[in-house]
Structures are given as C-alpha cells and as structure tokens.
Coordinates of C-alpha atoms in Angstrom, one line a residue:
Chain A
M1 CA 36.8 38.6 -94.6
P2 CA 40.3 38.8 -95.2
L3 CA 40.9 39.7 -98.6
P4 CA 44.8 38.9 -101.1
A5 CA 45.4 42.2 -102.4
D6 CA 48.6 40.1 -103.9
I7 CA 46.5 38.0 -106.7
P8 CA 48.0 37.8 -109.7
E9 CA 45.5 39.8 -112.0
V10 CA 45.8 36.4 -114.2
V11 CA 43.9 34.3 -111.4
I12 CA 41.1 37.1 -111.0
D13 CA 40.6 36.6 -114.1
R14 CA 39.9 33.0 -114.5
L15 CA 37.7 33.7 -110.6
P16 CA 34.7 35.1 -113.4
I17 CA 34.8 31.8 -115.8
Y18 CA 34.5 29.5 -112.2
Y19 CA 32.2 31.5 -110.9
R20 CA 29.8 31.3 -113.9
W21 CA 30.0 27.5 -114.5
L22 CA 29.6 27.0 -110.7
A23 CA 27.0 29.3 -110.3
R24 CA 24.9 27.2 -113.4
M25 CA 26.1 24.1 -111.4
D26 CA 24.2 25.7 -108.6
A27 CA 21.1 26.4 -110.1
E28 CA 21.3 22.3 -111.8
G29 CA 21.2 21.4 -107.8
R30 CA 24.8 19.9 -107.2
S31 CA 26.1 19.7 -104.4
T32 CA 30.1 18.8 -104.8
V33 CA 32.3 19.1 -107.7
S34 CA 36.3 18.1 -108.2
S35 CA 39.1 20.5 -109.3
Q36 CA 39.2 17.7 -112.3
E37 CA 35.9 17.9 -113.4
L38 CA 35.9 21.8 -113.1
G39 CA 39.5 22.3 -115.2
D40 CA 38.3 19.8 -118.0
A41 CA 34.6 21.7 -118.0
L42 CA 36.9 25.2 -118.1
G43 CA 40.3 24.1 -120.8
V44 CA 41.9 24.8 -117.4
T45 CA 44.4 22.3 -115.2
P46 CA 43.2 21.3 -112.4
A47 CA 46.5 22.0 -110.7
Q48 CA 46.0 26.1 -111.2
I49 CA 42.4 25.6 -110.3
R50 CA 43.1 24.6 -107.0
K51 CA 46.6 27.1 -106.9
D52 CA 43.9 29.5 -107.6
L53 CA 41.3 28.7 -105.4
A54 CA 43.9 28.2 -102.9
Y55 CA 45.0 32.1 -103.0
F56 CA 41.7 32.4 -100.9
G57 CA 42.6 29.5 -98.7
R58 CA 39.6 28.1 -97.8
F59 CA 37.7 26.2 -100.1
G60 CA 37.6 22.3 -101.1
K61 CA 38.5 18.9 -99.3
Q62 CA 41.7 16.6 -99.7
G63 CA 39.1 14.1 -101.8
S64 CA 36.0 15.5 -101.3
G65 CA 35.6 17.8 -104.1
Y66 CA 34.5 21.6 -103.7
S67 CA 31.7 22.3 -101.8
V68 CA 29.3 24.0 -105.5
V69 CA 27.1 26.1 -103.1
R70 CA 30.1 27.5 -100.5
L71 CA 32.5 28.0 -103.2
V72 CA 29.8 29.9 -105.3
E73 CA 29.0 31.8 -102.8
E74 CA 32.3 32.9 -101.6
L75 CA 33.6 33.8 -105.4
R76 CA 30.9 35.8 -105.0
L77 CA 32.1 38.2 -102.1
I78 CA 35.3 38.4 -103.6
L79 CA 34.4 39.2 -106.9
G80 CA 32.5 42.1 -105.4
L81 CA 29.0 41.0 -107.4
N82 CA 27.2 39.9 -103.5
R83 CA 26.1 44.4 -104.0
R84 CA 25.1 45.7 -107.2
W85 CA 27.2 48.5 -109.5
R86 CA 26.5 51.6 -111.3
M87 CA 27.8 51.7 -114.8
V88 CA 27.7 54.4 -117.5
L89 CA 28.5 54.6 -120.7
V90 CA 29.9 57.1 -122.6
G91 CA 29.0 56.7 -127.0
V92 CA 25.5 55.3 -128.4
G93 CA 26.7 54.2 -132.2
R94 CA 26.3 50.9 -133.3
L95 CA 27.9 49.4 -130.5
G96 CA 27.0 51.9 -128.0
R97 CA 23.6 50.8 -128.3
A98 CA 24.1 46.7 -128.6
I99 CA 26.4 47.3 -125.2
A100 CA 22.7 48.9 -123.9
S101 CA 21.0 46.2 -125.0
Y102 CA 22.8 43.2 -123.2
Q103 CA 20.7 42.0 -120.6
G104 CA 23.1 40.2 -118.7
F105 CA 24.6 42.7 -116.3
G106 CA 21.2 43.0 -114.5
P107 CA 21.3 39.6 -113.0
D108 CA 24.2 39.6 -112.2
G109 CA 24.7 43.3 -109.8
F110 CA 25.6 45.6 -112.9
D111 CA 22.9 48.6 -114.1
L112 CA 23.2 51.0 -116.5
V113 CA 22.2 54.6 -114.4
G114 CA 23.9 57.0 -117.4
V115 CA 24.4 57.4 -121.6
F116 CA 26.1 60.0 -122.3
D117 CA 27.0 61.3 -125.8
A118 CA 29.3 63.9 -128.1
S119 CA 26.9 63.9 -130.8
E120 CA 23.5 66.8 -130.7
E121 CA 21.6 64.0 -132.7
E122 CA 21.7 61.9 -129.8
I123 CA 21.1 63.8 -126.8
G124 CA 17.9 63.8 -125.5
G125 CA 17.0 60.6 -127.0
E126 CA 16.7 57.5 -125.8
V127 CA 19.3 54.2 -125.3
G128 CA 18.8 51.3 -123.3
G129 CA 15.3 52.6 -121.4
I130 CA 17.6 56.1 -120.6
T131 CA 18.2 59.8 -122.0
V132 CA 20.9 60.3 -123.4
R133 CA 22.8 63.2 -121.4
D134 CA 25.5 65.7 -123.8
V135 CA 29.0 63.9 -122.7
R136 CA 29.3 67.8 -121.9
E137 CA 27.8 67.7 -118.7
M138 CA 28.9 63.9 -117.3
E139 CA 31.4 65.4 -114.3
S140 CA 28.9 67.6 -112.9
S141 CA 26.7 65.2 -113.9
L142 CA 28.4 62.3 -111.6
G143 CA 29.4 64.9 -109.5
A144 CA 25.3 65.0 -108.5
E145 CA 25.6 60.8 -108.9
P146 CA 28.2 59.1 -108.5
A147 CA 28.7 55.8 -110.8
D148 CA 31.9 53.4 -110.3
I149 CA 32.4 51.9 -114.3
G150 CA 32.4 53.8 -117.5
I151 CA 31.6 52.3 -120.7
V152 CA 33.6 53.5 -122.8
A153 CA 32.4 52.9 -126.6
V154 CA 34.0 56.7 -128.7
P155 CA 35.9 56.7 -131.8
A156 CA 39.5 56.2 -131.0
E157 CA 40.3 59.5 -130.9
A158 CA 37.7 61.0 -127.9
A159 CA 39.0 58.0 -125.5
Q160 CA 41.5 59.8 -123.4
E161 CA 39.2 62.7 -123.2
V162 CA 35.9 61.2 -121.9
I163 CA 38.6 58.6 -119.5
D164 CA 39.9 61.5 -118.0
A165 CA 36.8 63.1 -116.9
L166 CA 35.3 59.8 -116.0
V167 CA 38.6 59.6 -113.3
R168 CA 37.9 63.6 -112.8
A169 CA 34.7 62.1 -112.0
G170 CA 35.4 59.8 -109.6
V171 CA 35.3 56.9 -112.0
R172 CA 37.8 53.9 -110.6
S173 CA 37.1 50.8 -113.3
I174 CA 36.7 51.7 -116.9
L175 CA 35.9 49.4 -119.9
N176 CA 37.3 50.1 -122.8
Y177 CA 35.7 50.1 -126.2
A178 CA 37.8 52.4 -127.8
P179 CA 40.4 50.2 -130.0
I180 CA 43.1 52.7 -128.4
T181 CA 45.5 52.8 -125.9
V182 CA 44.5 55.3 -122.6
Q183 CA 46.8 56.3 -120.4
V184 CA 44.8 56.3 -117.0
P185 CA 46.7 57.3 -112.9
R186 CA 47.6 54.9 -110.9
G187 CA 44.5 53.4 -108.8
V188 CA 42.3 53.5 -111.5
R189 CA 41.7 50.5 -113.3
I190 CA 40.9 49.9 -117.2
R191 CA 39.6 46.7 -119.2
R192 CA 40.3 47.1 -122.9
I193 CA 38.0 45.3 -125.3
D194 CA 38.9 44.7 -128.1
P195 CA 38.2 41.6 -131.0
L196 CA 41.7 42.8 -133.2
L197 CA 43.8 42.4 -130.1
S198 CA 41.9 38.2 -129.8
L199 CA 42.3 37.6 -133.9
Q200 CA 45.8 38.9 -134.3
S201 CA 46.5 36.5 -131.2
M202 CA 44.6 33.5 -132.4
T203 CA 46.8 34.3 -135.7
Y204 CA 50.1 33.1 -134.2
H205 CA 48.1 29.9 -133.8
L206 CA 47.0 29.6 -136.7
S207 CA 50.3 30.7 -138.9
L208 CA 52.1 28.4 -136.8
E209 CA 49.9 25.7 -137.5
T210 CA 50.3 26.6 -141.2
D211 CA 54.0 26.1 -141.1
E212 CA 54.3 23.5 -139.4
R213 CA 52.2 22.1 -141.7
E214 CA 54.0 23.3 -145.1
S215 CA 56.9 22.4 -143.2
A216 CA 56.5 19.1 -142.0
P217 CA 57.4 17.3 -145.5
L218 CA 60.8 18.5 -145.4
Q219 CA 61.8 19.4 -142.2
A220 CA 64.7 17.7 -142.6
S221 CA 66.3 19.7 -144.6
A222 CA 65.3 23.2 -141.7
Chain B
M1 CA 62.0 31.2 -139.3
P2 CA 62.0 29.3 -136.4
L3 CA 58.2 29.6 -134.0
P4 CA 58.3 28.4 -131.3
A5 CA 55.3 26.2 -129.8
D6 CA 55.6 26.5 -126.4
I7 CA 55.5 30.4 -125.2
P8 CA 53.2 30.8 -122.6
E9 CA 49.2 31.8 -124.0
V10 CA 49.3 35.3 -121.3
V11 CA 52.9 35.9 -123.8
I12 CA 50.8 35.7 -126.3
D13 CA 48.3 37.7 -125.6
R14 CA 50.7 40.9 -125.4
L15 CA 52.6 40.6 -128.2
P16 CA 49.4 42.6 -130.2
I17 CA 49.2 44.4 -127.7
Y18 CA 53.4 45.9 -128.1
Y19 CA 52.7 45.0 -131.9
R20 CA 50.3 47.9 -132.2
W21 CA 51.6 50.5 -129.7
L22 CA 55.8 49.9 -131.8
A23 CA 53.7 50.1 -135.3
R24 CA 52.2 53.6 -134.7
M25 CA 56.3 54.6 -133.1
D26 CA 57.8 53.5 -136.3
A27 CA 55.0 55.7 -138.1
E28 CA 56.0 58.3 -136.5
G29 CA 59.8 58.0 -137.0
R30 CA 61.0 56.9 -134.3
S31 CA 63.9 54.3 -134.7
T32 CA 65.0 52.5 -131.2
V33 CA 62.5 51.9 -127.8
S34 CA 64.0 50.9 -124.9
S35 CA 61.8 48.2 -122.3
Q36 CA 61.8 51.0 -120.0
E37 CA 59.6 53.2 -122.3
L38 CA 57.8 50.4 -124.4
G39 CA 56.9 48.8 -120.6
D40 CA 55.4 52.6 -119.4
A41 CA 53.6 52.6 -121.8
L42 CA 51.4 50.0 -121.9
G43 CA 51.2 49.5 -117.8
V44 CA 54.1 46.5 -117.8
T45 CA 56.9 45.7 -116.8
P46 CA 60.0 46.5 -118.8
A47 CA 61.3 43.3 -116.7
Q48 CA 57.7 41.7 -117.9
I49 CA 58.4 42.3 -121.4
R50 CA 62.5 41.8 -121.7
K51 CA 61.1 37.8 -121.4
D52 CA 58.3 38.2 -123.1
L53 CA 60.7 38.6 -126.4
A54 CA 63.8 36.7 -125.0
Y55 CA 61.0 33.8 -126.0
F56 CA 61.2 35.0 -129.4
G57 CA 65.1 35.1 -129.1
R58 CA 66.4 37.5 -130.9
F59 CA 65.4 41.3 -130.4
G60 CA 67.3 43.6 -129.0
K61 CA 70.4 45.1 -127.6
Q62 CA 72.2 45.7 -123.8
G63 CA 72.0 49.4 -123.5
S64 CA 70.9 50.4 -127.0
G65 CA 67.4 49.4 -127.0
Y66 CA 65.4 47.4 -128.9
S67 CA 64.4 48.7 -133.4
V68 CA 61.6 49.5 -134.4
V69 CA 61.2 48.9 -137.8
R70 CA 62.9 45.8 -137.2
L71 CA 60.5 44.5 -133.7
V72 CA 57.6 45.5 -135.6
E73 CA 58.3 43.1 -138.9
E74 CA 59.5 40.1 -136.6
L75 CA 56.0 41.3 -134.7
R76 CA 54.1 40.8 -137.9
L77 CA 56.1 37.2 -138.6
I78 CA 54.9 36.1 -134.9
L79 CA 51.5 37.2 -134.9
G80 CA 50.8 35.9 -138.7
L81 CA 50.7 39.6 -140.0
N82 CA 52.0 39.3 -142.7
R83 CA 49.3 37.7 -145.2
R84 CA 45.3 38.7 -144.1
W85 CA 42.7 36.3 -143.4
R86 CA 39.4 34.9 -145.0
M87 CA 36.6 36.2 -140.9
V88 CA 33.0 34.8 -141.5
L89 CA 30.1 36.3 -139.3
V90 CA 27.6 34.3 -138.0
G91 CA 24.0 36.2 -135.9
V92 CA 23.6 40.0 -137.7
G93 CA 21.7 40.9 -134.4
R94 CA 22.7 44.4 -132.9
L95 CA 25.8 43.5 -131.8
G96 CA 26.8 41.9 -135.3
R97 CA 26.1 44.5 -137.0
A98 CA 28.7 46.8 -134.8
I99 CA 31.1 44.1 -134.8
A100 CA 30.5 44.1 -139.1
S101 CA 31.2 47.9 -139.0
Y102 CA 34.0 48.1 -137.2
Q103 CA 37.0 49.5 -139.4
G104 CA 40.1 47.9 -137.7
F105 CA 40.2 44.6 -139.8
G106 CA 40.3 45.9 -142.8
P107 CA 44.2 47.7 -142.2
D108 CA 45.9 44.7 -140.0
G109 CA 45.2 42.1 -142.0
F110 CA 41.2 40.5 -141.6
D111 CA 38.9 40.2 -144.7
L112 CA 34.7 39.9 -143.8
V113 CA 33.9 37.2 -146.3
G114 CA 31.0 36.0 -145.8
V115 CA 28.0 37.2 -143.3
F116 CA 25.1 33.9 -141.5
D117 CA 21.9 34.0 -139.8
A118 CA 19.0 32.7 -139.3
S119 CA 16.6 34.8 -139.4
E120 CA 14.5 34.7 -143.0
E121 CA 13.7 38.8 -141.7
E122 CA 17.7 39.2 -142.0
I123 CA 18.6 36.4 -145.3
G124 CA 19.6 38.4 -148.2
G125 CA 20.3 41.7 -146.5
E126 CA 22.6 43.3 -146.5
V127 CA 25.6 44.4 -143.0
G128 CA 29.1 45.8 -144.0
G129 CA 28.3 45.8 -147.8
I130 CA 28.3 41.8 -147.8
T131 CA 24.8 39.7 -148.1
V132 CA 23.4 37.7 -145.9
R133 CA 23.3 34.4 -146.0
D134 CA 21.7 31.2 -144.1
V135 CA 23.1 29.5 -141.3
R136 CA 22.6 25.9 -142.0
E137 CA 24.1 26.5 -145.5
M138 CA 27.4 27.9 -143.7
E139 CA 28.8 24.0 -144.0
S140 CA 28.3 23.6 -147.2
S141 CA 29.5 27.1 -147.9
L142 CA 32.7 26.6 -146.4
G143 CA 32.7 23.9 -147.6
A144 CA 33.7 25.8 -151.4
E145 CA 35.0 28.8 -149.9
P146 CA 37.0 27.8 -147.0
A147 CA 37.3 30.6 -144.2
D148 CA 40.4 31.2 -140.8
I149 CA 38.5 32.9 -138.4
G150 CA 34.7 32.2 -137.2
I151 CA 33.0 35.4 -135.0
V152 CA 30.0 34.4 -133.5
A153 CA 26.7 36.9 -132.0
V154 CA 24.5 34.5 -131.9
P155 CA 21.9 34.4 -128.6
A156 CA 23.5 31.9 -125.8
E157 CA 21.2 29.2 -126.3
A158 CA 22.2 29.3 -130.1
A159 CA 26.3 29.3 -129.8
Q160 CA 27.2 26.0 -129.4
E161 CA 25.6 24.9 -132.3
V162 CA 26.9 27.8 -134.6
I163 CA 29.9 26.8 -132.9
D164 CA 30.1 22.9 -134.4
A165 CA 29.0 24.0 -137.6
L166 CA 31.7 26.4 -138.4
V167 CA 34.2 23.9 -136.8
R168 CA 32.7 21.1 -139.3
A169 CA 33.2 24.0 -142.2
G170 CA 36.9 23.6 -140.9
V171 CA 37.4 26.9 -139.1
R172 CA 40.3 26.7 -136.6
S173 CA 40.1 30.3 -134.9
I174 CA 36.5 31.7 -132.9
L175 CA 35.7 34.9 -131.7
N176 CA 33.4 34.0 -129.3
Y177 CA 31.0 36.6 -128.6
A178 CA 28.0 35.7 -127.0
P179 CA 27.6 34.9 -122.9
I180 CA 28.8 31.3 -122.9
T181 CA 31.1 28.7 -122.5
V182 CA 31.1 26.5 -125.5
Q183 CA 33.5 23.1 -126.5
V184 CA 35.7 22.7 -128.7
P185 CA 37.4 19.7 -130.3
R186 CA 41.8 19.8 -129.3
G187 CA 43.6 22.0 -131.9
V188 CA 40.8 24.4 -132.4
R189 CA 41.1 27.5 -130.5
I190 CA 38.3 30.1 -128.7
R191 CA 38.5 33.1 -127.4
R192 CA 35.5 35.1 -125.4
I193 CA 34.4 38.7 -125.6
D194 CA 32.9 38.6 -122.6
P195 CA 31.9 42.3 -120.4
L196 CA 30.5 40.9 -117.5
L197 CA 33.6 38.6 -117.1
S198 CA 36.1 41.9 -117.7
L199 CA 33.6 44.2 -115.4
Q200 CA 33.6 40.9 -113.0
S201 CA 37.4 41.4 -112.1
M202 CA 37.3 44.6 -112.0
T203 CA 35.0 44.1 -109.3
Y204 CA 37.3 42.7 -107.3
H205 CA 39.5 46.0 -106.8
L206 CA 36.6 47.6 -106.4
S207 CA 35.1 45.4 -103.3
L208 CA 39.3 45.1 -102.1
E209 CA 39.3 49.0 -101.5
T210 CA 36.4 49.6 -101.0
D211 CA 36.3 47.3 -97.7
E212 CA 39.9 48.9 -97.2
R213 CA 38.4 52.8 -96.5
E214 CA 35.5 50.7 -94.8
S215 CA 38.1 49.1 -92.5
A216 CA 40.8 51.0 -92.3
P217 CA 39.9 53.9 -89.0
L218 CA 39.7 50.3 -87.5
Q219 CA 42.7 48.3 -88.2
A220 CA 43.4 48.1 -84.7
S221 CA 40.0 45.4 -84.5
A222 CA 41.1 43.9 -87.5

C-alpha cells in the first residue's frame, strides 16, 4: 500500500481519533457514516474530515457516505495498527506506575516488554507484571531485544540522558512525560505529554473570555 | 490589551512551548533571540514562528531578533499566566495521584483547590495535601467555591457523567485523562490527554519507515 509521506502532522494526529470512533461504530454494527456525523461527534468540520481523508485518496463516495468497515481497516493499515509494537518504560515513580497499569495499550497492539529505573530500591521489583531492570543496562538489553517505542517517565533532569540512551539503542519513537523539551536526532520522533502545556493553551481562552466579560459594558471606551 | 479571538488552535497550542523555552532563556540572562534559534530549539521552522507571533502583532524587529523579556511578558499576558487558576481533580486512582503530585502546576499559576472521588475508601483521605471529598457533593461544593479548570482522571465509563457535573458547576475548561471522547456544550473547552492517541500517530511514521525499508530494494517493481 502506498503511504504518502507528506501528510501534515496535524492531520496524522487526527487519524487515531477518527479510527477510535469509527472502530466503535463498526463494533456497534454501523455500515456507513457521513463526514457530517463524524465531524459532529469529534468536533471537526465535515470539510476538514473530507480533506483529511482525501490525503489517502481512496475513501468515500459522494452522497452515500463512508463505508465504516472499510475506513476502519484502511486507518488500521495507515496507522500501522495491524501489527504489534514493542514498548519499554523508563521510570517507575507514581507516573510510571500509572502508565504501566494503563489497560488501553494491549488491545491496540502495544506491548510493554521492558521496564527500567535508576533507583536501587526499584530494580528487581515488579511493575506492570514486568521485572524492573537497571537503566544503566538498558542499551545492552535493547541491543539484544530491540524495542520500537520508549516511554519516558523520569524527572526532568534525567530525561535527556535517558532519551539519548534510548536513541543509541535504536528506539525511533519516544513518548516523553518528563516536563522538559529534549533534543533528538533527525529521524527520531518524540511526543511530549505534558498537562501544563494543555492547561496553558486553555487559559488563553479563559483569559479571553474573562477580558470580554469585563470589558463588554465598557466597549465604548475601548 | 486586545486579544485576537480567531487565532488557529494549533498556533495557541505552540505558544506555551515558546513561553516555556523563552522563560528559561530569560532566567539565564539572554536578552534577544532570533526566530532561527527559537525554531532550532523547538523543532518549528523560523517562518512558522514569525507567522505565529505575528498574530499578536507587536513583537520583534527585523534583523535584531526578539526581545526575550518582552516576549516572555507578552506571552504571559496572552496565555493568562499573570493570574492564578483554580483547579479541581476528579478521580484519585494511580493516575489521579500521579497528577496530584505533579510539581509543575503551582509555579506556573495553577492551584489544586479540590479533590473528589466516588469511592467510599478514598473519601476523607488525603491526596496532594487535600482532603478527598465525595464526587456526589462536587456540584454544590463548586457552587460555593467555583473552579476554573477540572482535571478528570476517572474510568472511561464515568467520564461523561463527571464532566457533565463539572460543566453544571460552571467549570469552563476540562483536561480529560479518561480514554474516551466526551461531549461538552459550546463554550466549554476540553483537552484530552491520551497516550494511545500519541502512540498511534507515531506508529504511522514507524510503519512508513518499515515499509520504505522493506520496499527500497524492490523500488523498480513498485
């Protein structure tokens, strides 16, 4: 299957959201869906949905909507969800443990295959059913048993070093929970999960509304 | 200060990232920065940075770069970080506890002022230094002491109900950690924090690379 390489990142970010909703519709026995309904459910305009899916150039018939089963299957292929991915977790503090106990990975093809930490107290213990290994042995461990994805849940000051080690060990995709911007070489993809960044983009809107409310009666003086 | 209302959401999402990096530069005593340097540090093109900041129409001088201190101060105002925001957390499982122990909220103006849960075992206990209250009393509690932001860390099946209660209690911004798409009325902003969605957009690229590697020697047959 030809996969277009120049899809904007914002479009790729929406595909898993489409996939998840459509897979649920499929499980409920729905056969077709319109861009309008998909858009209403997900807070995206129908025009945007048609444009997003058109990048992959094969879905939908004018007037009759999209075939749910076909769209689900195509999105599965496009997103690489037709195979299993090997993940390692670094850091088993509160957050790392919460991540390890997340039930959503397995059913969607993500297997946690290794857990690492720097603390002597944690090494040898068990997290998510997996024995915690010494992060200093991570590179050689991954040399023997490679992983596709690294999840980093270490303190900010340790993040760059851990991520460098993951990259040296051949990991090409990193999910970073550490509250810091880190550098990765070209060809390695990193996503940041940071509640503060999400909060700060919401307060933009909250401020705007507060300002509007406060200034509305005084509009003439603006 | 006039705040433009029609800034694309993707631009607003980048502003906290600019803010964080610039605040660090400011703390290190840097006085100016070019869009090139900012772009290199954050993985955004310099053109995109100039375009993003131009929405707010007041920064930077051609040739001499941006004043760091001025940009930090303007971004603080634009993002509403010049005041404090009241947050409540719903759900004190592993994930909720990890969120409550996150050290990044306070220094950036976000105060956790209430914690709620449905479980009898948790109610009355303490999480993040705050007494856990019954989620069934949340609406009346927030009526007396309003909150700006709700953080939802409950199981998927409880999320819609909890979010409905937050909205009824006047909360206008919600950070949803539950792995489910929920509906909110117009005017309420919701952000989803979901590692699976981030992983699934990374596997798009991983698949693409795998396919390219596998098909490269056979390019003539494509």
